Every structure is written in structure tokens, then in C-alpha cells.
mmCIF file of C-alpha atoms in Angstrom:
data_model
loop_
_atom_site.group_PDB
_atom_site.id
_atom_site.type_symbol
_atom_site.label_atom_id
_atom_site.label_comp_id
_atom_site.label_asym_id
_atom_site.label_seq_id
_atom_site.Cartn_x
_atom_site.Cartn_y
_atom_site.Cartn_z
ATOM 1 C CA UNK A 257 3.943 34.213 -11.618
ATOM 2 C CA UNK A 258 1.648 31.916 -9.628
ATOM 3 C CA UNK A 259 2.911 30.956 -6.211
ATOM 4 C CA UNK A 260 2.908 27.450 -4.767
ATOM 5 C CA UNK A 261 -0.520 27.896 -3.192
ATOM 6 C CA UNK A 262 -2.089 28.807 -6.526
ATOM 7 C CA UNK A 263 -0.422 25.880 -8.270
ATOM 8 C CA UNK A 264 -1.645 23.509 -5.570
ATOM 9 C CA UNK A 265 -5.259 24.619 -5.856
ATOM 10 C CA UNK A 266 -5.287 24.613 -9.664
ATOM 11 C CA UNK A 267 -3.730 21.169 -10.114
ATOM 12 C CA UNK A 268 -5.426 19.568 -13.126
ATOM 13 C CA UNK A 269 -4.914 16.010 -11.877
ATOM 14 C CA UNK A 270 -6.080 14.848 -8.438
ATOM 15 C CA UNK A 271 -2.825 12.893 -8.265
ATOM 16 C CA UNK A 272 -1.069 16.264 -7.967
ATOM 17 C CA UNK A 273 -2.990 17.154 -4.801
ATOM 18 C CA UNK A 274 -0.320 16.120 -2.329
ATOM 19 C CA UNK A 275 -0.904 14.952 1.228
ATOM 20 C CA UNK A 276 1.314 14.981 4.302
ATOM 21 C CA UNK A 277 2.229 11.349 4.737
ATOM 22 C CA UNK A 278 1.712 10.921 8.484
ATOM 23 C CA UNK A 279 2.061 12.465 11.919
ATOM 24 C CA UNK A 280 5.703 11.331 11.983
ATOM 25 C CA UNK A 281 6.585 11.986 8.342
ATOM 26 C CA UNK A 282 6.367 15.406 6.721
ATOM 27 C CA UNK A 283 6.850 14.173 3.153
ATOM 28 C CA UNK A 284 4.376 15.692 0.692
ATOM 29 C CA UNK A 285 3.241 12.607 -1.152
ATOM 30 C CA UNK A 286 0.908 11.912 -4.046
ATOM 31 C CA UNK A 287 -2.190 10.029 -2.791
ATOM 32 C CA UNK A 288 -1.330 6.994 -4.941
ATOM 33 C CA UNK A 289 2.031 5.237 -5.102
ATOM 34 C CA UNK A 290 3.241 3.438 -8.212
ATOM 35 C CA UNK A 291 4.446 -0.093 -7.549
ATOM 36 C CA UNK A 292 6.961 -1.198 -10.169
ATOM 37 C CA UNK A 293 6.993 -4.947 -9.489
ATOM 38 C CA UNK A 294 4.965 -5.438 -12.696
ATOM 39 C CA UNK A 295 7.404 -3.506 -14.905
ATOM 40 C CA UNK A 296 9.827 -5.454 -17.082
ATOM 41 C CA UNK A 297 9.765 -8.949 -18.574
ATOM 42 C CA UNK A 298 11.764 -11.051 -16.103
ATOM 43 C CA UNK A 299 8.705 -12.327 -14.186
ATOM 44 C CA UNK A 300 6.171 -12.301 -16.997
ATOM 45 C CA UNK A 301 4.908 -15.766 -16.075
ATOM 46 C CA UNK A 302 3.450 -14.444 -12.813
ATOM 47 C CA UNK A 303 3.030 -10.696 -13.351
ATOM 48 C CA UNK A 304 2.674 -10.334 -17.109
ATOM 49 C CA UNK A 305 5.070 -8.739 -19.553
ATOM 50 C CA UNK A 306 5.852 -5.026 -19.763
ATOM 51 C CA UNK A 307 8.490 -3.924 -22.253
ATOM 52 C CA UNK A 308 11.073 -1.251 -21.481
ATOM 53 C CA UNK A 309 9.213 1.196 -23.723
ATOM 54 C CA UNK A 310 5.861 0.469 -22.030
ATOM 55 C CA UNK A 311 7.461 0.819 -18.596
ATOM 56 C CA UNK A 312 8.886 4.236 -19.461
ATOM 57 C CA UNK A 313 5.530 5.322 -20.889
ATOM 58 C CA UNK A 314 3.742 4.322 -17.672
ATOM 59 C CA UNK A 315 6.330 5.990 -15.437
ATOM 60 C CA UNK A 316 6.204 9.157 -17.543
ATOM 61 C CA UNK A 317 2.399 9.235 -17.320
ATOM 62 C CA UNK A 318 2.532 8.767 -13.541
ATOM 63 C CA UNK A 319 5.007 11.615 -13.037
ATOM 64 C CA UNK A 320 3.281 13.931 -15.520
ATOM 65 C CA UNK A 321 -0.018 13.410 -13.665
ATOM 66 C CA UNK A 322 1.668 14.452 -10.416
ATOM 67 C CA UNK A 323 2.735 11.120 -8.935
ATOM 68 C CA UNK A 324 5.900 11.317 -6.857
ATOM 69 C CA UNK A 325 6.077 8.067 -4.834
ATOM 70 C CA UNK A 326 7.462 4.949 -6.525
ATOM 71 C CA UNK A 327 7.656 1.732 -4.522
ATOM 72 C CA UNK A 328 9.929 -1.245 -5.069
ATOM 73 C CA UNK A 329 12.085 -3.754 -3.151
ATOM 74 C CA UNK A 330 15.713 -4.766 -3.332
ATOM 75 C CA UNK A 331 14.488 -7.845 -5.186
ATOM 76 C CA UNK A 332 12.148 -6.012 -7.570
ATOM 77 C CA UNK A 333 12.730 -5.668 -11.280
ATOM 78 C CA UNK A 334 14.763 -2.687 -12.367
ATOM 79 C CA UNK A 335 12.997 0.345 -13.826
ATOM 80 C CA UNK A 336 14.067 3.989 -13.798
ATOM 81 C CA UNK A 337 16.249 3.990 -10.737
ATOM 82 C CA UNK A 338 16.121 7.768 -10.386
ATOM 83 C CA UNK A 339 12.372 7.665 -9.683
ATOM 84 C CA UNK A 340 12.472 5.083 -6.894
ATOM 85 C CA UNK A 341 11.805 6.728 -3.569
ATOM 86 C CA UNK A 342 10.725 3.825 -1.341
ATOM 87 C CA UNK A 343 12.665 0.562 -1.213
ATOM 88 C CA UNK A 344 12.993 -2.415 1.125
ATOM 89 C CA UNK A 345 15.426 -4.754 2.804
ATOM 90 C CA UNK A 346 15.066 -8.264 4.290
ATOM 91 C CA UNK A 347 14.429 -10.242 1.100
ATOM 92 C CA UNK A 348 17.397 -12.312 -0.090
ATOM 93 C CA UNK A 349 18.022 -10.487 -3.362
ATOM 94 C CA UNK A 350 21.325 -12.330 -4.000
ATOM 95 C CA UNK A 351 19.993 -15.900 -3.775
ATOM 96 C CA UNK A 352 19.154 -16.296 -7.473
ATOM 97 C CA UNK A 353 22.615 -15.083 -8.502
ATOM 98 C CA UNK A 354 24.813 -16.682 -5.827
ATOM 99 C CA UNK A 355 22.815 -19.709 -4.741
ATOM 100 C CA UNK A 356 21.215 -20.374 -1.375
ATOM 101 C CA UNK A 357 24.418 -21.295 0.486
ATOM 102 C CA UNK A 358 26.551 -18.369 -0.707
ATOM 103 C CA UNK A 359 23.729 -15.862 -0.204
ATOM 104 C CA UNK A 360 22.851 -16.916 3.353
ATOM 105 C CA UNK A 361 23.988 -13.575 4.859
ATOM 106 C CA UNK A 362 22.063 -11.421 2.383
ATOM 107 C CA UNK A 363 18.600 -11.947 3.871
ATOM 108 C CA UNK A 364 16.814 -11.280 7.149
ATOM 109 C CA UNK A 365 16.568 -8.345 9.547
ATOM 110 C CA UNK A 366 20.170 -8.436 10.816
ATOM 111 C CA UNK A 367 22.608 -5.518 10.843
ATOM 112 C CA UNK A 368 24.702 -7.140 8.091
ATOM 113 C CA UNK A 369 21.708 -7.812 5.841
ATOM 114 C CA UNK A 370 20.627 -4.207 6.292
ATOM 115 C CA UNK A 371 24.120 -2.854 5.573
ATOM 116 C CA UNK A 372 24.689 -4.725 2.305
ATOM 117 C CA UNK A 373 21.117 -4.202 1.105
ATOM 118 C CA UNK A 374 21.250 -0.432 1.570
ATOM 119 C CA UNK A 375 24.766 -0.282 0.114
ATOM 120 C CA UNK A 376 23.621 -2.079 -3.037
ATOM 121 C CA UNK A 377 20.334 -0.160 -3.259
ATOM 122 C CA UNK A 378 22.148 3.181 -3.160
ATOM 123 C CA UNK A 379 24.446 1.991 -5.940
ATOM 124 C CA UNK A 380 21.558 0.756 -8.102
ATOM 125 C CA UNK A 381 19.535 3.904 -7.504
ATOM 126 C CA UNK A 382 22.579 6.097 -8.162
ATOM 127 C CA UNK A 383 21.569 8.296 -5.252
ATOM 128 C CA UNK A 384 22.990 9.357 -1.901
ATOM 129 C CA UNK A 385 19.908 8.560 0.159
ATOM 130 C CA UNK A 386 16.672 6.564 0.277
ATOM 131 C CA UNK A 387 13.535 8.474 1.219
ATOM 132 C CA UNK A 388 11.674 5.556 2.828
ATOM 133 C CA UNK A 389 13.316 2.267 3.763
ATOM 134 C CA UNK A 390 10.941 -0.571 4.648
ATOM 135 C CA UNK A 391 11.685 -3.583 6.786
ATOM 136 C CA UNK A 392 10.237 -6.128 4.363
ATOM 137 C CA UNK A 393 8.780 -8.775 6.705
ATOM 138 C CA UNK A 394 9.938 -10.104 10.059
ATOM 139 C CA UNK A 395 12.492 -12.918 10.268
ATOM 140 C CA UNK A 396 11.773 -13.961 13.908
ATOM 141 C CA UNK A 397 15.526 -14.265 14.605
ATOM 142 C CA UNK A 398 16.871 -10.700 14.908
ATOM 143 C CA UNK A 399 16.159 -8.749 18.082
ATOM 144 C CA UNK A 400 14.064 -5.600 17.902
ATOM 145 C CA UNK A 401 16.928 -3.725 19.571
ATOM 146 C CA UNK A 402 19.462 -4.752 16.908
ATOM 147 C CA UNK A 403 17.100 -3.896 14.077
ATOM 148 C CA UNK A 404 16.006 -0.473 15.349
ATOM 149 C CA UNK A 405 19.516 0.551 16.456
ATOM 150 C CA UNK A 406 20.889 -0.411 13.034
ATOM 151 C CA UNK A 407 18.139 1.435 11.174
ATOM 152 C CA UNK A 408 18.685 4.541 13.286
ATOM 153 C CA UNK A 409 22.396 4.602 12.385
ATOM 154 C CA UNK A 410 21.446 4.825 8.698
ATOM 155 C CA UNK A 411 19.135 7.744 9.453
ATOM 156 C CA UNK A 412 21.895 9.512 11.376
ATOM 157 C CA UNK A 413 24.266 8.936 8.450
ATOM 158 C CA UNK A 414 21.767 10.506 6.056
ATOM 159 C CA UNK A 415 21.535 7.368 3.916
ATOM 160 C CA UNK A 416 17.874 6.866 4.885
ATOM 161 C CA UNK A 417 15.346 9.569 5.760
ATOM 162 C CA UNK A 418 12.251 7.681 6.987
ATOM 163 C CA UNK A 419 11.481 4.134 8.115
ATOM 164 C CA UNK A 420 8.576 1.866 7.234
ATOM 165 C CA UNK A 421 7.411 -1.665 8.019
ATOM 166 C CA UNK A 422 6.033 -3.994 5.356
ATOM 167 C CA UNK A 423 4.227 -7.274 6.083
ATOM 168 C CA UNK A 424 5.399 -7.231 9.710
ATOM 169 C CA UNK A 425 3.175 -8.383 12.637
ATOM 170 C CA UNK A 426 1.491 -5.606 14.603
ATOM 171 C CA UNK A 427 3.142 -6.664 17.871
ATOM 172 C CA UNK A 428 6.608 -6.299 16.303
ATOM 173 C CA UNK A 429 5.917 -2.814 14.936
ATOM 174 C CA UNK A 430 4.368 -1.742 18.254
ATOM 175 C CA UNK A 431 7.320 -3.021 20.275
ATOM 176 C CA UNK A 432 9.804 -1.521 17.801
ATOM 177 C CA UNK A 433 8.187 1.903 17.829
ATOM 178 C CA UNK A 434 7.922 1.943 21.608
ATOM 179 C CA UNK A 435 11.599 0.984 21.850
ATOM 180 C CA UNK A 436 12.475 3.796 19.429
ATOM 181 C CA UNK A 437 10.406 6.333 21.373
ATOM 182 C CA UNK A 438 11.886 5.285 24.724
ATOM 183 C CA UNK A 439 15.500 5.313 23.489
ATOM 184 C CA UNK A 440 15.579 8.319 21.172
ATOM 185 C CA UNK A 441 15.694 6.256 17.972
ATOM 186 C CA UNK A 442 13.821 6.725 14.693
ATOM 187 C CA UNK A 443 10.371 5.037 14.707
ATOM 188 C CA UNK A 444 8.434 3.625 11.777
ATOM 189 C CA UNK A 445 6.196 6.221 10.108
ATOM 190 C CA UNK A 446 4.381 4.084 7.517
ATOM 191 C CA UNK A 447 3.047 0.520 7.301
ATOM 192 C CA UNK A 448 2.642 -1.432 4.072
ATOM 193 C CA UNK A 449 0.525 -4.570 3.862
ATOM 194 C CA UNK A 450 -2.216 -6.412 1.988
ATOM 195 C CA UNK A 451 -5.543 -4.638 2.343
ATOM 196 C CA UNK A 452 -8.474 -4.566 -0.045
ATOM 197 C CA UNK A 453 -12.208 -5.154 -0.222
ATOM 198 C CA UNK A 454 -11.479 -8.905 -0.308
ATOM 199 C CA UNK A 455 -8.664 -9.056 2.259
ATOM 200 C CA UNK A 456 -9.441 -7.089 5.416
ATOM 201 C CA UNK A 457 -7.182 -8.789 7.973
ATOM 202 C CA UNK A 458 -5.267 -5.539 8.562
ATOM 203 C CA UNK A 459 -8.371 -4.083 10.203
ATOM 204 C CA UNK A 460 -8.016 -6.332 13.263
ATOM 205 C CA UNK A 461 -4.848 -4.969 14.840
ATOM 206 C CA UNK A 462 -2.744 -3.162 12.244
ATOM 207 C CA UNK A 463 -5.105 -0.240 11.591
ATOM 208 C CA UNK A 464 -5.585 0.540 15.312
ATOM 209 C CA UNK A 465 -1.807 0.251 15.759
ATOM 210 C CA UNK A 466 -1.206 2.727 12.929
ATOM 211 C CA UNK A 467 -3.601 5.174 14.533
ATOM 212 C CA UNK A 468 -1.934 4.774 17.945
ATOM 213 C CA UNK A 469 1.574 5.441 16.605
ATOM 214 C CA UNK A 470 0.676 7.906 13.846
ATOM 215 C CA UNK A 471 1.631 5.653 10.927
ATOM 216 C CA UNK A 472 0.495 6.121 7.344
ATOM 217 C CA UNK A 473 -0.951 3.127 5.485
ATOM 218 C CA UNK A 474 0.303 1.858 2.128
ATOM 219 C CA UNK A 475 -1.978 -1.017 1.060
ATOM 220 C CA UNK A 476 -0.738 -3.406 -1.618
ATOM 221 C CA UNK A 477 -3.069 -5.703 -3.549
ATOM 222 C CA UNK A 478 -5.492 -2.796 -3.257
ATOM 223 C CA UNK A 479 -7.288 -3.510 -6.527
ATOM 224 C CA UNK A 480 -7.506 -7.266 -6.144
ATOM 225 C CA UNK A 481 -4.213 -7.974 -7.936
ATOM 226 C CA UNK A 482 -5.884 -7.228 -11.256
ATOM 227 C CA UNK A 483 -8.688 -9.770 -10.803
ATOM 228 C CA UNK A 484 -11.580 -7.395 -10.131
ATOM 229 C CA UNK A 485 -13.426 -6.610 -13.377
ATOM 230 C CA UNK A 486 -16.854 -6.889 -14.959
ATOM 231 C CA UNK A 487 -17.905 -9.844 -17.100
ATOM 232 C CA UNK A 488 -17.646 -7.669 -20.220
ATOM 233 C CA UNK A 489 -14.151 -6.496 -19.295
ATOM 234 C CA UNK A 490 -13.016 -10.082 -18.744
ATOM 235 C CA UNK A 491 -14.476 -11.204 -22.079
ATOM 236 C CA UNK A 492 -12.779 -8.320 -23.902
ATOM 237 C CA UNK A 493 -9.485 -9.120 -22.215
ATOM 238 C CA UNK A 494 -9.596 -12.790 -23.165
ATOM 239 C CA UNK A 495 -10.700 -11.946 -26.723
ATOM 240 C CA UNK A 496 -7.621 -9.745 -27.122
ATOM 241 C CA UNK A 497 -5.373 -12.666 -26.213
ATOM 242 C CA UNK A 498 -4.596 -11.476 -22.684
ATOM 243 C CA UNK A 499 -5.172 -13.444 -19.501
ATOM 244 C CA UNK A 500 -5.666 -12.256 -15.924
ATOM 245 C CA UNK A 501 -2.960 -12.355 -13.286
ATOM 246 C CA UNK A 502 -2.879 -15.629 -11.400
ATOM 247 C CA UNK A 503 -0.971 -17.023 -8.442
ATOM 248 C CA UNK A 504 -1.006 -20.536 -7.079
ATOM 249 C CA UNK A 505 -4.261 -22.272 -8.022
ATOM 250 C CA UNK A 506 -5.929 -19.167 -9.479
ATOM 251 C CA UNK A 507 -7.236 -19.513 -13.038
ATOM 252 C CA UNK A 508 -5.890 -17.223 -15.755
ATOM 253 C CA UNK A 509 -9.122 -17.242 -17.753
ATOM 254 C CA UNK A 510 -11.842 -16.885 -15.132
ATOM 255 C CA UNK A 511 -12.599 -15.266 -11.789
ATOM 256 C CA UNK A 512 -13.579 -16.966 -8.562
ATOM 257 C CA UNK A 513 -17.175 -16.702 -7.359
ATOM 258 C CA UNK A 514 -16.087 -14.201 -4.691
ATOM 259 C CA UNK A 515 -14.241 -12.050 -7.234
ATOM 260 C CA UNK A 516 -17.348 -12.006 -9.415
ATOM 261 C CA UNK A 517 -19.579 -10.944 -6.503
ATOM 262 C CA UNK A 518 -17.261 -8.117 -5.497
ATOM 263 C CA UNK A 519 -16.883 -6.998 -9.102
ATOM 264 C CA UNK A 520 -20.663 -6.805 -9.528
ATOM 265 C CA UNK A 521 -21.153 -4.670 -6.416
ATOM 266 C CA UNK A 522 -18.206 -2.427 -7.271
ATOM 267 C CA UNK A 523 -19.570 -1.979 -10.800
ATOM 268 C CA UNK A 524 -22.975 -0.985 -9.409
ATOM 269 C CA UNK A 525 -21.395 1.632 -7.127
ATOM 270 C CA UNK A 526 -19.250 2.858 -10.028
ATOM 271 C CA UNK A 527 -22.395 3.418 -12.094
ATOM 272 C CA UNK A 528 -23.814 5.549 -9.274
ATOM 273 C CA UNK A 529 -20.751 7.775 -9.635
ATOM 274 C CA UNK A 530 -21.025 7.918 -13.415
ATOM 275 C CA UNK A 531 -17.965 5.791 -14.192
ATOM 276 C CA UNK A 532 -17.287 2.221 -15.322
ATOM 277 C CA UNK A 533 -14.056 1.510 -13.461
ATOM 278 C CA UNK A 534 -14.350 -1.265 -10.887
ATOM 279 C CA UNK A 535 -10.797 -0.677 -9.684
ATOM 280 C CA UNK A 536 -11.463 3.012 -9.031
ATOM 281 C CA UNK A 537 -14.217 2.079 -6.576
ATOM 282 C CA UNK A 538 -11.993 -0.559 -4.943
ATOM 283 C CA UNK A 539 -9.409 2.177 -4.325
ATOM 284 C CA UNK A 540 -12.066 4.676 -3.233
ATOM 285 C CA UNK A 541 -13.211 2.118 -0.633
ATOM 286 C CA UNK A 542 -9.722 2.161 0.906
ATOM 287 C CA UNK A 543 -9.497 5.948 0.825
ATOM 288 C CA UNK A 544 -12.837 6.129 2.650
ATOM 289 C CA UNK A 545 -11.825 3.755 5.443
ATOM 290 C CA UNK A 546 -9.015 5.650 7.148
ATOM 291 C CA UNK A 547 -6.947 8.834 6.822
ATOM 292 C CA UNK A 548 -3.329 8.789 5.640
ATOM 293 C CA UNK A 549 -3.929 5.970 3.150
ATOM 294 C CA UNK A 550 -1.560 5.858 0.150
ATOM 295 C CA UNK A 551 -2.432 2.757 -1.915
ATOM 296 C CA UNK A 552 0.284 1.115 -3.991
ATOM 297 C CA UNK A 553 -1.080 0.588 -7.505
ATOM 298 C CA UNK A 554 0.513 -1.366 -10.313
ATOM 299 C CA UNK A 555 -0.847 -1.951 -13.774
ATOM 300 C CA UNK A 556 0.868 -2.389 -17.112
ATOM 301 C CA UNK A 557 -0.845 0.292 -19.184
ATOM 302 C CA UNK A 558 -1.406 4.034 -18.974
ATOM 303 C CA UNK A 559 -5.154 3.330 -19.206
ATOM 304 C CA UNK A 560 -4.889 1.312 -15.970
ATOM 305 C CA UNK A 561 -3.269 4.297 -14.261
ATOM 306 C CA UNK A 562 -5.950 6.666 -15.548
ATOM 307 C CA UNK A 563 -8.639 4.346 -14.169
ATOM 308 C CA UNK A 564 -6.956 4.348 -10.766
ATOM 309 C CA UNK A 565 -6.636 8.134 -10.645
ATOM 310 C CA UNK A 566 -10.435 8.380 -10.947
ATOM 311 C CA UNK A 567 -10.648 7.043 -7.389
ATOM 312 C CA UNK A 568 -9.277 10.332 -6.063
ATOM 313 C CA UNK A 569 -12.375 12.191 -7.267
ATOM 314 C CA UNK A 570 -14.830 9.825 -5.581
ATOM 315 C CA UNK A 571 -16.299 10.085 -2.102
ATOM 316 C CA UNK A 572 -18.241 7.024 -0.995
ATOM 317 C CA UNK A 573 -21.210 7.173 1.336
ATOM 318 C CA UNK A 574 -21.408 4.920 4.385
ATOM 319 C CA UNK A 575 -24.316 3.152 2.688
ATOM 320 C CA UNK A 576 -22.169 2.336 -0.347
ATOM 321 C CA UNK A 577 -19.352 1.136 1.902
ATOM 322 C CA UNK A 578 -21.808 -1.088 3.786
ATOM 323 C CA UNK A 579 -23.009 -2.669 0.517
ATOM 324 C CA UNK A 580 -19.458 -3.497 -0.483
ATOM 325 C CA UNK A 581 -18.692 -4.885 2.984
ATOM 326 C CA UNK A 582 -21.818 -7.066 2.878
ATOM 327 C CA UNK A 583 -20.434 -9.225 0.059
ATOM 328 C CA UNK A 584 -18.385 -11.232 2.555
ATOM 329 C CA UNK A 585 -18.715 -11.245 6.323
ATOM 330 C CA UNK A 586 -15.559 -10.082 8.085
ATOM 331 C CA UNK A 587 -14.645 -11.925 11.284
ATOM 332 C CA UNK A 588 -12.726 -9.517 13.481
ATOM 333 C CA UNK A 589 -11.618 -12.266 15.855
ATOM 334 C CA UNK A 590 -10.794 -12.451 19.563
ATOM 335 C CA UNK A 591 -10.645 -10.372 21.707
ATOM 336 C CA UNK A 592 -12.386 -7.780 19.552
ATOM 337 C CA UNK A 593 -15.459 -9.961 19.073
ATOM 338 C CA UNK A 594 -15.787 -10.146 22.873
ATOM 339 C CA UNK A 595 -14.793 -6.695 24.164
ATOM 340 C CA UNK A 596 -15.814 -4.778 21.063
ATOM 341 C CA UNK A 597 -13.994 -2.177 19.009
ATOM 342 C CA UNK A 598 -13.052 1.489 19.226
ATOM 343 C CA UNK A 599 -16.339 3.408 18.820
ATOM 344 C CA UNK A 600 -14.519 6.409 17.363
ATOM 345 C CA UNK A 601 -13.526 4.312 14.339
ATOM 346 C CA UNK A 602 -17.103 3.998 13.138
ATOM 347 C CA UNK A 603 -16.061 3.989 9.466
ATOM 348 C CA UNK A 604 -14.191 0.733 10.038
ATOM 349 C CA UNK A 605 -16.251 -0.880 12.777
ATOM 350 C CA UNK A 606 -19.872 -0.891 13.858
ATOM 351 C CA UNK A 607 -19.906 1.434 16.913
ATOM 352 C CA UNK A 608 -22.664 -0.698 18.439
ATOM 353 C CA UNK A 609 -20.156 -3.548 18.761
ATOM 354 C CA UNK A 610 -18.109 -1.660 21.333
ATOM 355 C CA UNK A 611 -18.374 -2.836 24.926
ATOM 356 C CA UNK A 612 -18.255 0.801 26.047
ATOM 357 C CA UNK A 613 -20.789 2.006 23.496
ATOM 358 C CA UNK A 614 -23.737 3.645 25.192
ATOM 359 C CA UNK A 615 -26.592 5.938 24.287
ATOM 360 C CA UNK A 616 -25.435 8.088 27.221
ATOM 361 C CA UNK A 617 -21.902 8.691 25.875
ATOM 362 C CA UNK A 618 -20.844 10.825 22.930
ATOM 363 C CA UNK A 619 -17.471 9.616 21.684
ATOM 364 C CA UNK A 620 -14.956 11.916 20.042
ATOM 365 C CA UNK A 621 -14.919 10.927 16.353
ATOM 366 C CA UNK A 622 -11.714 9.965 14.647
ATOM 367 C CA UNK A 623 -10.295 12.008 11.750
ATOM 368 C CA UNK A 624 -12.425 11.855 8.617
ATOM 369 C CA UNK A 625 -10.888 9.970 5.679
ATOM 370 C CA UNK A 626 -10.368 11.866 2.418
ATOM 371 C CA UNK A 627 -12.603 9.491 0.472
ATOM 372 C CA UNK A 628 -15.647 9.560 2.766
ATOM 373 C CA UNK A 629 -18.675 11.595 1.716
#
């Protein structure tokens, strides 16, 4: 009988090559997480429709390929509750059922909001614990002390194993983790936020913060929210009667000029790797930017999942990364544009931009990302 080491090496799917989540979290996680916000039919106007049968087919394919991290929120649509590992609190998940006035105590970062959210999540999941509980944005009214003390109680009770922060300002996460470290509480071990080739704001302060505190990264919107595709793919999609996902003023039948430019460059890089998938290269770009990156991917079809898994076989060169980055200039903002950036993070930043960069100094390089050639 093969032992665990043999099984690990001979995994047929790269999704079954597990990675330790972060310096502060020993979970062995698949390198892609499945986000289930797009599963079901309740929000089909915004996210598209996925029947119960299609949802089960996608979840089965994810698990059979080796995926073991499923991400949702307490206000997400219901799928197979037994597969949900990461969930969230803060969002007012009772407002639609009770009305705004009656549901006033069900949202925010307070101790009560946390208590009822976790209570209801455990009941819905039919489980005794939650593997990762995210604080799902910052409400600007609850103190960091109250929030971290309350979260730590849940860890001590065994109802929650690890803590994460989602869509929370870097200064809040930094202050919260330092408070936890100083007072023997449980710190955050993973950060989830919007990060993609088109939206790079996280690179200003959140990525350096994650490195400082040993946090993993879980980017959402990683593949452009389904809007990155070639002209041929868009035409085929529209011809089949499908539209593309749209929010706000976005069109359902055409891409923006910026989306087209990124899609063209991603398609060119994909061709260099012998594939057609634009989304695979968008994911590979993330995996080449930093270590401990576990993108949250959605999709409504098994073919979408198979496209995404291709990213795990790709290693981008710095030249290819530079071509993708050149599509749109990224403004890193003050004070980084004055004092420079960390020269050891040369995959993210130009080392020449650092105030302390010098031909006379050799800087210790940061850890190499999995997706970098």
C-alpha cells in the first residue's frame, strides 16, 4: 500500500498538491478555493443561474480533483453545507427576512453579531466547528479589543479553529494582530480581498502587511469576475444565448476597453504556454506574485473549473509578468512613491524604486512564489 508521501507525489491533479496555508495556520489546503456565491438561482440576475444539479456536479468535480477549501459567507446562497470550510460574519444575513429594523443587531463586528452568526452558521453547516471564520469587512464602530477578545473565545470553545479578515483595512488587521500577539489571543492567519491583474490596490499596504504578520492571501475577483475572455470566446458565449456577468453600469454583452486589452495580453501569454485559457493566466499571475496565495475561484460549469486548474501547472517569467503589468500603470501612492518599496519584494515592486536600493547592497530575497519561473 502506498504511503501518504507516495500519494502526494503521484497526485494526478495539481489541485491535489496541497500547501501549508500560512506561517500561523497549519491547514493543508488545495491551492485554489471554490467560492460558492455563484451556485444556486436566488441571485441569477447578478451572478447567473446555476441549478441544484449543476451545483452538485461542480462541487463533485472540485472535490474529485483534490479541492478541499470551499468559501462562503453567512449571507451566501446555500450549497452542500458539509463541504463549507470557510465562512464569514459581519454581513446582516437576517435583513431580507426580518426587515432592516428587526435585524439591526444581526450585522457588524460586535460580540452579539458574532455570537448569533456563528450559532446560525454551525446549525446550517450541521457541524461542530468552522475551520476558518472571516471578519467580513470592518464596521468602524466596534473596538478592536471587543472583536479580538470575542473571536478568541470562540477559538477556545472549539467552535472556530482559525481566524481570517476579509475586505478589512490594513491598519485594522495590523492593530488587531498586534493586540492578539501582545495579549495571548488568536491572530488572523489569512486575508481575503479583491486582487487581480486589473485591481492591484492590495499591493500598496495589504501585501506587505500579510508578509509582516505571516498571513496567507485569498484573492477574490481573481479572474476578472468572469469578464476576461477573447473576442472569439465572447462571440461564442453570446451566440449560445449567454451573457457575461455585470454589476452596476457594466454591459452584459460587451467588455470594456481595459478588459479587452488585458484579455489580449493574457491570451498571448497563454499561447506561449500552449493553452487557450485567459483565466488560467490571470490566476497564474497571482500565483507568481507572492507565496501563500490561495485564489477563490467561482464559475458555473465544470469546464470553468478545469480551465482554472490549468493555472497550477504554469510558471510565468518576470518578462511575461511585466507585459501583463504594462497594460495599465499602477500608482502605488504615498508614501511608497516617495520613500520607495521593499527591495526584497522584487516580484511585486521594481527594486530600483526603493530609497535604500543601492548597487553596493545585496538584499535578502523574499520567498519565491509557487507560480514564478
